[in-house]
């Protein structure tokens, strides 16, 4: 796999300027490079930039590389970033200690540039493969949009962010009307295709980078809208219904008319606690139930 000209970022940590320049010259035309000259700066830059790989010297004043690695592993934001030690300590015991702390590789100085280049490339290949697997695990296999697992993780993250910033968080729960009748009339293959159409329509409506559209299960979808008040979220839901109507997807056995429709329920809150309130989703789901009970093909919002 060719990793040249990708967006990978390397953090190079060494108290010796010449060593930092040497490694920057070695990798600067291939990857984005960030430098740190001591342990404290390394931790700050790791948390700020979230590099894909850290090349870390062990022998540094004040906080050595072992101490930096311990701190990286204690922080959820940085504990998964792979670290390669590059150091003059070349005993088997030193190498064992570094690997036991969680370093992924250990390179002794003076190093041979082609060997360092290959070892860095190998670790970035593993990073790339892990991200592909994580991406596949977070997507719905049928529609290609995020699945319930990804929704749950994003909801928790956005809840915390909106709580810190005291911003509104809105949620829409949407359900395809009479989907069982659709499957009974046209078959499950047609049902799969129409769910793909619905997912594409939802993504078309929720276009901001922070918005999340996910398949919650079956014919039920969710839209998570950070920093969106109730008025704006309801307007988006109503616009989404109009967009779906404009697609004129045939439904041969709907009592509402010839086209596929959706019912939607929503809720908006400014989170006041760090713990996710289960009522946030429950109230949106209850609003969806009211929309279906009161005739379907409509939007209802939690009071």
Short mmCIF file of N, CA and C in Angstrom, two decimals, residues 3 21 52 217 224 269 282:
data_model
loop_
_atom_site.label_atom_id
_atom_site.label_comp_id
_atom_site.label_asym_id
_atom_site.label_seq_id
_atom_site.Cartn_x
_atom_site.Cartn_y
_atom_site.Cartn_z
N UNK A 3 1.56 4.91 0.93
CA UNK A 3 1.07 5.93 1.85
C UNK A 3 1.66 7.30 1.55
N UNK A 21 15.46 18.02 13.24
CA UNK A 21 15.63 18.43 11.85
C UNK A 21 15.93 17.24 10.95
N UNK A 52 -1.03 10.91 13.92
CA UNK A 52 -1.22 9.49 13.60
C UNK A 52 -0.13 8.62 14.18
N UNK A 217 -32.54 1.22 12.91
CA UNK A 217 -32.95 -0.18 12.85
C UNK A 217 -34.17 -0.33 11.97
N UNK A 224 -29.35 13.59 14.16
CA UNK A 224 -28.83 14.30 15.32
C UNK A 224 -28.30 15.65 14.85
N UNK A 269 -33.09 19.93 23.45
CA UNK A 269 -32.71 20.19 24.83
C UNK A 269 -31.36 20.90 24.85
N UNK A 282 -36.16 9.14 24.48
CA UNK A 282 -37.50 8.61 24.76
C UNK A 282 -38.59 9.61 24.39
#
